[in-house]
Coordinates of C-alpha atoms and ligand atoms in Angstrom, one line a residue:
Chain A
M9 CA 7.1 1.1 10.8
N10 CA 7.0 -1.9 8.9
P11 CA 3.3 -3.5 9.2
G12 CA 4.2 -6.8 8.4
V13 CA 3.0 -9.5 6.3
L14 CA -1.0 -10.2 8.5
T15 CA -1.5 -6.7 7.4
I16 CA -0.7 -7.6 3.7
Y17 CA -2.6 -10.8 4.1
R18 CA -6.0 -8.8 5.7
W19 CA -5.6 -6.7 2.7
E20 CA -5.0 -9.3 0.0
L21 CA -8.2 -10.7 1.3
R22 CA -10.2 -7.7 1.2
K23 CA -8.8 -7.1 -2.3
L24 CA -9.8 -10.9 -3.3
R25 CA -13.5 -9.8 -1.4
A26 CA -14.1 -6.9 -3.7
Q27 CA -13.2 -8.9 -7.0
K28 CA -15.8 -10.7 -9.1
R29 CA -13.5 -13.7 -10.0
T30 CA -13.6 -14.9 -6.1
Y31 CA -16.9 -15.3 -6.1
L32 CA -17.0 -16.7 -9.5
G33 CA -14.7 -19.3 -8.2
L34 CA -16.5 -19.9 -4.7
G35 CA -20.0 -20.0 -6.5
A36 CA -19.0 -22.6 -8.7
A37 CA -17.5 -24.5 -5.6
A38 CA -21.0 -24.3 -4.3
L39 CA -22.7 -24.8 -7.2
V40 CA -20.9 -28.0 -8.8
P41 CA -22.7 -30.2 -5.8
I42 CA -26.1 -28.6 -5.8
I43 CA -26.4 -29.3 -9.8
F44 CA -24.7 -33.3 -9.1
V45 CA -27.0 -34.1 -6.4
V46 CA -30.0 -32.3 -8.4
A47 CA -28.9 -34.7 -11.4
L48 CA -29.0 -37.7 -9.1
A49 CA -32.2 -37.3 -7.7
A50 CA -33.7 -37.0 -10.6
R51 CA -32.4 -40.0 -12.4
N52 CA -32.2 -43.6 -10.3
G53 CA -28.6 -44.3 -12.2
Q54 CA -25.9 -43.7 -11.0
P55 CA -21.9 -44.0 -12.1
E56 CA -20.8 -47.5 -11.0
D57 CA -17.6 -47.7 -12.1
V58 CA -16.1 -45.1 -10.1
A59 CA -15.2 -45.7 -6.2
F60 CA -18.3 -44.9 -4.1
G61 CA -20.5 -44.4 -6.9
R62 CA -23.0 -47.2 -6.0
Y63 CA -23.4 -46.1 -2.8
L64 CA -24.6 -42.0 -4.2
H65 CA -28.4 -43.2 -3.3
D66 CA -27.9 -45.0 -0.4
T67 CA -26.4 -42.2 1.6
G68 CA -25.3 -38.6 1.3
L69 CA -21.5 -39.1 2.3
A70 CA -20.9 -40.8 -0.8
V71 CA -21.4 -37.5 -2.6
P72 CA -18.3 -35.3 -1.7
L73 CA -16.2 -38.1 -2.1
V74 CA -17.8 -38.7 -5.9
L75 CA -16.6 -35.3 -6.6
L76 CA -13.5 -35.4 -4.9
L77 CA -12.8 -37.7 -7.7
F78 CA -14.0 -35.8 -10.3
G79 CA -12.8 -32.8 -9.5
S80 CA -9.4 -33.7 -9.3
I81 CA -9.3 -33.7 -13.2
W82 CA -10.4 -30.0 -13.9
M83 CA -12.6 -28.5 -11.9
F84 CA -10.6 -27.9 -8.6
P85 CA -7.4 -27.0 -10.8
L86 CA -9.5 -24.4 -12.6
I87 CA -11.1 -23.2 -9.4
T88 CA -7.9 -22.9 -7.7
A89 CA -6.1 -21.4 -10.6
L90 CA -8.6 -18.7 -11.1
V91 CA -7.6 -16.7 -8.1
A92 CA -3.6 -18.2 -8.4
G93 CA -2.8 -17.4 -11.5
D94 CA -4.5 -13.8 -10.6
I95 CA -3.4 -12.8 -7.8
V96 CA -0.1 -11.7 -8.9
A97 CA -0.6 -10.8 -12.8
S98 CA -3.5 -8.5 -11.9
E99 CA -1.5 -6.4 -9.8
D100 CA 0.7 -5.9 -13.4
R101 CA -2.9 -5.4 -16.0
N102 CA -4.1 -2.6 -12.8
D103 CA -0.1 -1.2 -12.9
T104 CA -0.4 -1.3 -9.2
L105 CA 2.8 -2.9 -8.4
K106 CA 4.7 0.4 -8.5
G107 CA 2.0 1.6 -5.6
I108 CA 2.8 -1.3 -3.3
F109 CA 6.4 -1.3 -4.0
T110 CA 7.0 2.3 -2.5
R111 CA 5.3 2.4 0.8
S112 CA 7.0 0.6 3.7
V113 CA 6.7 -3.2 3.1
E114 CA 9.7 -5.6 1.5
R115 CA 8.7 -7.3 -1.7
H116 CA 8.7 -11.1 -0.2
Q117 CA 6.4 -9.6 2.6
I118 CA 4.0 -8.7 -0.1
F119 CA 4.5 -12.2 -1.8
A120 CA 3.8 -14.3 1.5
G121 CA 0.7 -12.1 2.0
K122 CA -0.5 -12.8 -1.8
A123 CA 0.4 -16.6 -1.4
L124 CA -1.6 -16.9 2.3
A125 CA -4.2 -15.2 0.6
T126 CA -4.4 -17.1 -2.1
F127 CA -3.9 -20.7 -0.2
T128 CA -6.9 -19.0 2.3
Y129 CA -9.3 -19.2 -1.0
A130 CA -8.2 -22.3 -2.2
I131 CA -9.0 -24.1 1.3
A132 CA -12.6 -21.9 1.5
A133 CA -12.8 -23.6 -2.2
I134 CA -12.8 -27.0 -0.8
A135 CA -14.7 -26.5 2.2
I136 CA -17.9 -24.9 0.4
T137 CA -17.6 -28.0 -1.9
G138 CA -17.2 -30.2 1.0
A139 CA -20.1 -28.6 3.1
V140 CA -22.6 -28.1 0.3
A141 CA -22.1 -31.5 -1.3
L142 CA -22.4 -33.5 2.4
V143 CA -25.6 -31.2 3.4
A144 CA -26.9 -31.9 0.1
G145 CA -26.3 -35.4 -0.2
I146 CA -27.5 -36.1 3.4
L147 CA -30.8 -33.8 2.3
V148 CA -31.3 -36.6 -0.9
S149 CA -29.8 -39.8 0.3
G150 CA -29.6 -39.4 4.0
F151 CA -27.1 -39.9 6.7
N152 CA -26.5 -43.4 6.7
S153 CA -23.6 -45.5 7.1
I154 CA -21.0 -46.3 4.2
V155 CA -18.7 -48.7 2.7
S156 CA -15.1 -48.3 3.0
L157 CA -12.7 -49.3 -0.1
S158 CA -11.7 -52.3 1.7
G159 CA -15.5 -53.3 2.0
T160 CA -15.7 -52.8 6.0
R161 CA -19.1 -51.2 6.9
V162 CA -18.4 -47.9 8.6
S163 CA -20.7 -46.3 10.6
A164 CA -22.6 -42.5 9.4
T165 CA -20.5 -40.4 12.0
E166 CA -17.5 -41.8 11.5
G167 CA -18.0 -41.9 8.0
L168 CA -18.5 -38.0 8.5
G169 CA -15.3 -37.9 10.4
L170 CA -13.6 -39.7 7.4
V171 CA -15.0 -37.4 4.8
G172 CA -13.8 -33.8 6.6
L173 CA -10.2 -36.1 6.6
S174 CA -10.3 -36.6 3.0
L175 CA -11.5 -33.0 2.2
L176 CA -8.6 -31.9 4.3
F177 CA -6.4 -33.9 2.9
Y178 CA -7.6 -33.1 -0.7
L179 CA -6.1 -29.5 0.3
V180 CA -2.1 -31.1 0.1
P181 CA -2.7 -31.0 -3.4
I182 CA -4.7 -28.2 -4.1
L183 CA -2.3 -25.9 -2.5
A184 CA 0.5 -27.6 -4.7
I185 CA -1.5 -26.5 -7.9
A186 CA -1.8 -22.9 -6.4
S187 CA 2.0 -22.4 -5.8
I188 CA 2.4 -23.4 -9.1
G189 CA -0.6 -20.8 -10.2
L190 CA 1.4 -18.6 -8.1
L191 CA 4.6 -19.1 -10.3
F192 CA 3.0 -18.8 -13.9
S193 CA 1.0 -15.8 -12.3
T194 CA 4.3 -13.9 -11.6
V195 CA 6.6 -15.3 -14.5
F196 CA 3.8 -14.8 -17.5
R197 CA 2.6 -11.3 -16.0
N198 CA -0.9 -12.5 -17.4
S199 CA -3.9 -13.9 -15.8
A200 CA -5.4 -15.4 -18.5
A201 CA -1.9 -17.0 -19.7
A202 CA -1.2 -18.1 -16.1
I203 CA -4.5 -19.8 -15.4
V204 CA -4.6 -21.3 -18.6
G205 CA -0.8 -22.9 -18.1
T206 CA -1.8 -23.9 -14.4
L207 CA -4.6 -26.3 -16.1
M208 CA -2.5 -27.2 -18.9
F209 CA 0.3 -28.4 -16.3
S210 CA -2.1 -30.2 -14.3
L211 CA -3.8 -32.1 -17.7
L212 CA -0.3 -32.6 -19.0
V213 CA 0.5 -34.3 -15.6
Q214 CA -2.1 -36.6 -15.7
L215 CA -1.8 -37.4 -19.8
I216 CA 2.0 -38.9 -18.5
G217 CA 0.3 -41.2 -16.3
I218 CA -1.7 -43.1 -19.1
L219 CA 1.2 -43.0 -21.8
P220 CA 2.7 -46.7 -22.1
G221 CA 5.7 -47.5 -20.7
L222 CA 5.8 -44.1 -18.3
G223 CA 3.3 -45.9 -15.7
G224 CA 6.1 -46.1 -12.7
L225 CA 6.3 -42.8 -13.3
Q226 CA 2.5 -42.8 -11.7
P227 CA 3.4 -42.6 -7.9
Y228 CA 5.1 -39.2 -8.3
L229 CA 2.7 -37.3 -10.1
L230 CA 0.7 -34.4 -9.3
S231 CA -2.5 -35.7 -10.3
T232 CA -1.9 -39.1 -8.6
Q233 CA -1.5 -37.1 -5.0
F234 CA -5.5 -36.5 -5.7
N235 CA -6.3 -39.6 -5.2
A236 CA -4.2 -40.1 -1.7
W237 CA -7.4 -39.0 0.5
Q238 CA -8.5 -42.9 -0.2
G239 CA -5.9 -43.9 2.4
F240 CA -8.1 -42.9 5.0
L241 CA -11.3 -44.6 3.3
R242 CA -9.3 -48.5 4.2
S243 CA -9.3 -50.2 7.2
P244 CA -7.1 -50.2 8.4
V245 CA -5.9 -46.9 7.3
D246 CA -3.6 -47.0 4.2
W247 CA -0.6 -44.6 5.0
E248 CA 1.8 -45.4 2.2
P249 CA -0.4 -42.8 -0.3
V250 CA -0.8 -40.2 2.3
L251 CA 2.8 -39.7 3.3
R252 CA 3.6 -40.0 -0.3
A253 CA 1.4 -37.1 -1.3
L254 CA 2.8 -35.2 1.5
W255 CA 6.6 -35.2 0.1
V256 CA 5.7 -35.6 -3.6
C257 CA 3.5 -32.2 -3.4
A258 CA 6.4 -30.9 -1.4
L259 CA 8.3 -31.5 -3.9
Y260 CA 5.8 -29.8 -6.3
A261 CA 5.5 -26.7 -4.7
A262 CA 8.8 -25.7 -2.7
P263 CA 10.4 -24.9 -6.3
A264 CA 7.6 -23.5 -7.6
L265 CA 7.3 -21.4 -4.7
I266 CA 11.2 -20.2 -4.8
A267 CA 11.1 -19.6 -8.3
A268 CA 8.1 -17.2 -8.2
V269 CA 9.8 -15.3 -5.0
L270 CA 13.1 -14.9 -7.1
V271 CA 11.3 -13.8 -10.0
F272 CA 9.1 -11.8 -8.0
L273 CA 12.0 -9.8 -5.6
R274 CA 14.2 -9.2 -8.7
R275 CA 12.1 -8.0 -11.0
D276 CA 11.4 -4.8 -13.1
V277 CA 8.5 -2.9 -12.3
A278 CA 8.9 -1.1 -15.6
G279 CA 5.2 -0.9 -16.5
D280 CA 5.4 -3.0 -20.0
Chain B
M24 CA 13.4 23.6 8.8
V25 CA 16.0 22.3 6.8
T26 CA 18.5 20.9 9.3
A27 CA 22.3 19.6 8.1
E28 CA 21.4 15.8 6.8
A29 CA 22.0 13.2 4.3
T30 CA 21.2 14.9 0.5
P31 CA 17.9 13.7 -0.7
I32 CA 19.2 12.2 -3.6
E33 CA 22.8 11.6 -4.8
V34 CA 23.1 9.8 -8.0
R35 CA 25.9 8.3 -9.8
G36 CA 27.0 7.2 -13.1
L37 CA 23.3 5.6 -13.3
V38 CA 22.6 3.8 -16.6
K39 CA 19.8 1.5 -17.6
R40 CA 19.9 -0.1 -20.9
Y41 CA 16.9 -2.1 -22.6
G42 CA 18.5 -4.0 -25.1
D43 CA 20.7 -1.8 -27.6
L44 CA 18.7 1.2 -26.0
V45 CA 20.5 3.1 -23.8
A46 CA 17.1 4.7 -21.7
V47 CA 19.2 6.3 -19.2
D48 CA 23.1 6.8 -19.9
Q49 CA 25.6 8.1 -17.3
V50 CA 23.4 10.2 -15.4
D51 CA 24.8 12.2 -12.0
L52 CA 22.3 14.5 -10.0
D53 CA 22.3 16.2 -6.6
V54 CA 19.3 17.1 -5.1
E55 CA 19.8 19.3 -1.8
P56 CA 17.6 19.6 1.0
G57 CA 14.9 22.1 0.2
D58 CA 15.5 22.0 -3.9
V59 CA 12.4 22.0 -5.9
F60 CA 14.3 20.2 -8.6
G61 CA 13.2 20.4 -11.9
Y62 CA 13.9 16.9 -14.3
L63 CA 13.0 18.3 -17.7
G64 CA 13.2 16.1 -21.1
P65 CA 11.2 15.4 -24.2
N66 CA 9.3 12.7 -24.3
G67 CA 11.1 9.4 -24.4
A68 CA 14.7 10.8 -22.9
G69 CA 14.5 9.0 -19.7
K70 CA 13.2 11.0 -17.1
T71 CA 10.7 8.3 -16.0
T72 CA 13.2 5.4 -16.3
S73 CA 15.7 7.6 -13.9
L74 CA 12.5 7.9 -11.4
R75 CA 12.0 4.0 -11.3
M76 CA 15.2 3.6 -10.9
M77 CA 15.0 6.2 -7.9
L78 CA 12.4 4.6 -6.0
G79 CA 14.0 1.0 -6.4
L80 CA 11.1 0.0 -9.1
I81 CA 13.8 -1.6 -11.7
R82 CA 17.4 -2.0 -11.2
P83 CA 20.1 -0.1 -12.8
S84 CA 22.2 -1.4 -15.4
A85 CA 25.1 0.8 -14.0
G86 CA 25.1 3.3 -11.2
S87 CA 23.7 4.1 -7.9
V88 CA 21.5 5.9 -6.4
R89 CA 21.2 7.2 -2.9
L90 CA 18.2 8.8 -0.7
F91 CA 19.0 10.4 2.3
G92 CA 22.4 8.0 2.1
R93 CA 20.4 4.8 1.5
D94 CA 19.8 2.3 -1.8
P95 CA 17.0 1.5 -2.3
Q96 CA 17.7 -1.4 -4.3
V97 CA 19.0 -2.3 -0.9
S98 CA 15.7 -2.3 0.9
V99 CA 12.5 -0.4 0.9
K100 CA 13.6 1.0 4.1
A101 CA 15.6 3.8 1.7
L102 CA 11.9 5.1 1.2
E103 CA 11.7 6.4 4.5
G104 CA 10.5 9.6 4.2
V105 CA 10.0 9.6 0.5
A106 CA 7.0 9.2 -1.5
G107 CA 5.8 10.0 -5.5
F108 CA 4.6 8.0 -8.4
V109 CA 5.7 7.4 -11.7
E110 CA 3.9 8.2 -15.2
A111 CA 0.0 7.8 -14.2
P112 CA -0.6 6.9 -10.2
S113 CA -2.6 3.4 -10.5
F114 CA -5.1 1.9 -7.9
Y115 CA -7.2 -1.0 -7.2
P116 CA -10.0 -0.1 -9.9
Y117 CA -12.4 -2.4 -7.9
L118 CA -11.7 -0.3 -4.6
S119 CA -13.1 2.9 -3.5
G120 CA -10.5 6.3 -3.8
R121 CA -10.5 6.0 0.2
E122 CA -10.1 2.0 0.4
N123 CA -7.2 2.6 -2.2
L124 CA -5.8 4.7 0.5
R125 CA -6.2 3.0 3.3
L126 CA -4.5 0.1 1.7
F127 CA -1.9 2.1 1.4
A128 CA -1.7 4.0 4.7
A129 CA -2.1 -0.2 5.6
L130 CA 1.2 -0.5 4.1
D131 CA 2.8 2.4 5.1
G132 CA 2.3 1.5 9.1
G133 CA 2.6 4.6 11.7
G134 CA 0.4 7.3 11.9
A135 CA -0.4 7.2 7.7
K136 CA -4.3 5.9 8.7
G137 CA -5.1 9.2 10.4
R138 CA -4.1 11.3 7.5
I139 CA -6.1 9.7 4.7
E140 CA -9.1 12.4 5.4
E141 CA -6.8 15.2 5.5
S142 CA -5.1 14.1 2.3
L143 CA -8.1 13.8 0.7
G144 CA -9.3 17.2 1.5
I145 CA -5.9 18.7 0.3
V146 CA -6.4 17.0 -3.2
G147 CA -10.4 17.9 -3.7
L148 CA -11.2 14.3 -3.4
S149 CA -13.2 14.4 -0.6
E150 CA -16.8 13.9 -2.1
R151 CA -15.7 11.4 -4.6
A152 CA -13.9 9.2 -2.1
K153 CA -16.5 6.5 -1.5
D154 CA -16.8 6.0 -5.3
R155 CA -14.4 2.9 -7.0
V156 CA -11.8 4.1 -8.9
G157 CA -12.3 2.7 -11.6
G158 CA -14.7 5.0 -12.6
Y159 CA -12.5 7.8 -11.6
S160 CA -10.9 10.9 -14.6
H161 CA -7.4 10.8 -15.3
G162 CA -7.1 14.2 -13.4
M163 CA -9.0 12.5 -10.4
R164 CA -6.4 9.6 -10.3
Q165 CA -3.7 12.3 -10.8
R166 CA -5.2 14.1 -7.5
L167 CA -5.7 10.8 -5.7
G168 CA -1.9 10.1 -6.2
I169 CA -0.6 13.2 -4.9
A170 CA -3.2 12.2 -1.8
A171 CA -1.4 8.7 -1.7
A172 CA 1.8 10.0 -1.5
L173 CA 0.9 13.3 1.1
L174 CA 0.0 9.9 3.5
R175 CA 3.3 9.2 3.9
E176 CA 4.3 12.6 5.4
P177 CA 7.6 12.5 2.9
R178 CA 10.4 14.7 3.4
L179 CA 11.6 14.1 -0.4
L180 CA 8.7 13.8 -2.5
L181 CA 9.3 12.1 -6.4
L182 CA 6.6 13.0 -8.9
D183 CA 6.8 12.7 -12.6
E184 CA 5.0 14.8 -14.2
P185 CA 2.1 15.8 -12.0
A186 CA -0.2 18.5 -13.9
T187 CA -0.6 15.6 -16.5
G188 CA -4.4 15.5 -16.9
L189 CA -5.7 18.5 -14.6
D190 CA -7.4 21.2 -15.4
P191 CA -6.1 24.2 -15.1
G192 CA -7.6 24.7 -11.7
G193 CA -6.3 21.4 -10.7
M194 CA -2.5 22.7 -12.3
R195 CA -2.9 25.6 -9.9
D196 CA -3.8 23.8 -7.4
M197 CA -0.9 21.6 -7.9
R198 CA 1.7 24.2 -8.2
D199 CA 0.3 26.2 -4.7
L200 CA 0.8 22.7 -3.3
I201 CA 3.9 22.1 -4.1
R202 CA 5.1 25.6 -3.4
E203 CA 3.7 25.3 0.0
L204 CA 5.2 21.5 0.5
S205 CA 8.5 23.0 -0.6
A206 CA 7.9 25.8 1.6
S207 CA 7.2 23.6 4.7
G208 CA 10.9 22.1 3.9
M209 CA 10.4 19.4 1.7
T210 CA 12.3 18.5 -0.9
V211 CA 10.8 18.1 -4.3
L212 CA 11.9 16.1 -7.5
L213 CA 9.4 16.8 -10.4
S214 CA 9.9 15.4 -14.1
S215 CA 7.9 17.5 -16.6
H216 CA 7.6 18.8 -20.1
L217 CA 6.0 21.8 -19.1
L218 CA 8.5 24.4 -19.2
A219 CA 6.1 27.4 -17.5
E220 CA 5.7 25.2 -14.9
V221 CA 9.6 24.4 -13.7
E222 CA 10.5 27.8 -14.5
E223 CA 7.9 28.4 -12.0
L224 CA 8.4 26.1 -9.6
C225 CA 11.8 25.0 -9.6
N226 CA 15.3 26.7 -8.0
R227 CA 17.6 24.0 -10.1
V228 CA 16.8 22.6 -13.0
A229 CA 18.5 19.4 -15.1
I230 CA 17.5 18.7 -18.6
V231 CA 18.1 15.3 -20.1
R232 CA 18.1 14.2 -23.7
S233 CA 18.1 10.5 -24.8
G234 CA 19.3 9.5 -21.1
R235 CA 21.8 12.0 -20.7
V236 CA 21.7 15.3 -18.6
A237 CA 22.4 18.1 -21.2
Y238 CA 22.3 20.8 -18.3
Q239 CA 22.4 20.7 -14.4
G240 CA 22.3 23.5 -12.5
S241 CA 20.6 26.4 -10.9
L242 CA 17.8 28.5 -12.9
A243 CA 19.0 31.6 -12.4
A244 CA 22.1 29.9 -14.3
L245 CA 20.6 28.8 -16.8
R246 CA 19.3 32.1 -17.5
A247 CA 22.5 33.7 -17.1
E248 CA 23.5 31.0 -19.5
A249 CA 20.8 31.7 -22.2
G250 CA 21.7 34.9 -22.5
E251 CA 19.9 37.9 -23.5
G252 CA 17.8 38.1 -26.6
Y253 CA 16.1 41.0 -29.0
L254 CA 12.6 40.9 -30.5
L255 CA 11.3 43.0 -33.7
R256 CA 8.3 43.1 -35.5
S257 CA 7.7 44.6 -38.7
P258 CA 4.9 44.7 -41.0
D259 CA 7.4 43.9 -44.0
E260 CA 9.2 40.7 -42.4
A261 CA 11.2 39.9 -45.7
R262 CA 12.9 43.1 -45.5
A263 CA 13.3 43.5 -42.1
R264 CA 15.2 40.1 -42.4
A265 CA 17.8 41.0 -44.9
V266 CA 18.4 43.9 -43.0
L267 CA 19.1 42.0 -39.8
A268 CA 21.2 39.4 -41.8
A269 CA 23.3 42.4 -43.2
Q270 CA 23.7 43.8 -40.1
P271 CA 27.1 43.7 -37.7
G272 CA 27.0 42.7 -34.6
I273 CA 23.6 40.7 -35.0
R274 CA 23.4 37.1 -35.1
D275 CA 21.2 33.9 -34.0
V276 CA 18.3 35.5 -36.0
T277 CA 15.5 33.0 -35.7
V278 CA 11.7 33.8 -37.0
T279 CA 9.3 32.7 -34.2
E280 CA 5.3 33.3 -34.1
E281 CA 6.1 36.6 -31.8
G282 CA 8.3 37.6 -34.8
T283 CA 12.0 38.0 -35.3
R284 CA 14.6 37.1 -32.6
F285 CA 18.0 38.2 -32.5
A286 CA 21.1 38.3 -30.4
A287 CA 23.3 41.4 -30.6
A288 CA 26.8 41.9 -29.2
D289 CA 25.7 45.4 -27.7
E290 CA 23.2 47.7 -27.4
A291 CA 25.2 50.1 -29.5
A292 CA 24.5 47.3 -32.5
V293 CA 21.1 47.7 -31.5
G294 CA 20.7 51.2 -31.9
A295 CA 22.3 50.9 -35.7
L296 CA 20.3 48.2 -36.9
S297 CA 17.3 50.7 -35.7
L298 CA 18.3 53.3 -38.0
A299 CA 19.5 50.9 -41.0
L300 CA 15.6 49.4 -40.8
A301 CA 14.3 52.5 -41.0
E302 CA 17.1 54.2 -43.7
A303 CA 15.5 50.0 -45.6
G304 CA 11.8 51.2 -45.3
A305 CA 11.5 48.0 -42.9
P306 CA 8.8 50.2 -40.2
I307 CA 9.5 48.9 -36.6
L308 CA 6.3 47.9 -34.7
E309 CA 8.5 46.2 -32.1
L310 CA 12.3 45.9 -31.0
T311 CA 12.3 44.6 -27.2
R312 CA 14.9 43.3 -25.4
R313 CA 13.8 39.5 -24.3
H314 CA 15.0 37.2 -21.8
A315 CA 15.7 34.1 -23.5
T316 CA 12.7 31.6 -21.9
L317 CA 14.0 28.3 -20.2
E318 CA 11.8 26.6 -23.8
D319 CA 14.7 28.4 -25.7
L320 CA 17.0 26.9 -23.9
F321 CA 15.3 23.5 -23.5
F322 CA 15.2 23.5 -27.7
S323 CA 19.0 24.5 -28.2
L324 CA 20.0 22.0 -25.8
T325 CA 17.4 18.8 -26.3
E326 CA 17.2 19.4 -30.3
G327 CA 20.8 20.5 -31.9
D328 CA 22.5 18.1 -33.4
G329 CA 25.5 18.0 -31.5
V330 CA 25.1 17.3 -27.6
G331 CA 28.1 18.7 -26.2
P332 CA 29.4 15.6 -23.4
A333 CA 27.4 15.5 -20.2
A334 CA 29.9 16.6 -18.3
E335 CA 31.3 19.3 -20.1
R336 CA 28.1 21.2 -19.8
Q337 CA 27.2 20.6 -16.2
N338 CA 27.9 23.2 -13.4
G339 CA 27.3 22.9 -9.5
G340 CA 24.9 25.5 -9.4
D341 CA 26.6 29.0 -9.3
P342 CA 26.2 30.9 -12.0
A343 CA 29.0 30.2 -14.3
P344 CA 27.9 31.4 -17.6
A345 CA 29.2 29.7 -20.4
P346 CA 28.2 30.6 -23.8
V347 CA 24.6 29.1 -24.7
E348 CA 25.5 26.5 -27.5
A349 CA 23.6 27.5 -31.0
A350 CA 20.8 25.4 -32.1
Ligands
LIG6 N1 10.3 -1.4 -20.5 C1 10.8 -1.0 -21.3 N2 11.4 -1.7 -22.1 C2 11.9 -1.3 -23.1 N3 12.3 0.0 -23.2 C3 12.0 1.0 -22.2 C4 11.4 0.3 -20.9 N4 10.9 1.5 -20.4 C5 11.4 3.0 -21.5 N5 11.9 2.4 -22.5 C6 12.8 3.1 -23.4 O1 13.3 4.2 -22.9 C7 13.6 5.4 -23.0 C8 13.2 6.1 -22.0 O2 11.7 6.3 -21.5 P1 11.2 7.1 -20.3 O3 9.7 6.2 -19.9 O4 12.1 7.0 -19.3 O5 10.8 8.8 -21.0 P2 10.3 10.0 -20.4 O6 11.6 10.8 -20.3 O7 9.5 9.7 -19.2 O8 9.3 10.0 -21.6 P3 8.0 10.5 -21.5 O9 8.3 12.8 -21.3 O10 8.0 10.1 -22.6 O11 7.1 10.6 -20.1 C9 12.5 5.4 -24.1 O12 13.0 4.9 -25.4 C10 11.4 3.7 -24.2 O13 11.1 3.4 -25.5
LIG7 MG1 7.4 9.4 -18.6

């Protein structure tokens, strides 16, 4: 009679589709690139000190890349945490765990469904930002070749592929943030606390990176992994940051998910 | 319909502590197939906490629960054929009533989906099922909770104060529904502090106080245990009470809203009382025999300062009258 994780996942997506915060997050993901491009079109200046900043007027391909750089500070972590921090805590807010825990599915299946739905949402947010940024950027600055980080010029179509790859790889640290959001959501049982907690965590990690004497930790900070995609924009591809991002992010995500599952499995549903 | 099967609910030595507070204290329960079992107790007695443990929502500090022989702490499989809710049933406020039931049916698997409309009809919510639950009244949520339980086609139904928030019509419907379900072979455990409801519906009861079972057994045995009493009404209550106090064979005199209640050693003592009252100039408006209501017993078991050791007060359901504890 057990309907399995896929059914739970589908219903978690349906629940997300019925909630305002989902649209708030995805709306922000679409709106930010539009505002950015409109501001760019209105003024002639451009951020010179950011990678790809100086190409913003030359090619639309630079727009998503600059957004990835800026977004890693707090925007994408916030958009991710908006749902990740809420997806378990909202069950506590509505006292609905007692309902779903007394049907025919095990608690670990419910958690798996929720984690998958959270990841799906995060992927959708990045995809939306990327797509909107590309379209808006190309409309304003054209679909032109771009200069890679090692100074070689890359054709527009090849550049498009690299941008897609970068967006895809950006998901690695984003899903780690989502896992931490899930943990806080499960432990705090309060979505505001979990969302703020996730954001604080992401900011504190960045703070550690700029503390004097702790520079050696830099490669292993979660915030650093948000720049790993730049490895794809070198020729030849710099695999070192890419590969490191994979295992470093796993080291953040796996313990968070395991701890969250254990708490979720063992917790009392006492309505308090 | 009831065949020889595992005991629907078997609870042994169940304990739940919250810090220093012992919410449920060494509870033993046996609910047999076909029972409509009343779980009675005042606020904070531990009824909801016990039900949460039975449904596997919280972990017992000690003791065990078996539903049809299976442990709900181990796997949700123990809840096969079991449904119910604790406290007010809750739903996703941003989904409609029907969507909420669809979600539950999806999590139930099997044929639950096909029973959604029927369940909505049974609880009288078909008209409002398309509206968001966020806009439902308390009683409507209660009804939806029953509908959600019926989706599972349970053999055992656990209900925590199912009548709270229902209007008189809803309460009657609820009672009728429970009777109907019971007649079709379902075992029901319902917690309540509505004594009338329990008296009307249940064949067996447990009365809990401060987490401990103060009485467990059949309602018939409980009535027998409560013994019989008399009611006296007189326009001169003070004089009548003075006579009662002085009269041999009359005891347990209590003043209630209806009049003065007392217990008598035998009928002769009551006869003698009527003469004594007339002699003393206290007119008799009413002097009748009264069966103790469950309410009397409830108060005597849940309020007096001494709760006898729980084990002593339990009897297995066969009418084994014991003197009622003096309040
Ligand atoms: N999560 C909790 N944390 C701390 N104490 C709790 C918790 N849940 C229940 N209690 C305590 O356990 C005792 C029993 O509570 P419970 O809700 O089981 O009572 P009840 O019999 O259902 O009462 P009511 O008739 O008011 O519903 C109470 O003293 C309550 O304060
Ligand atoms: Mg209660």
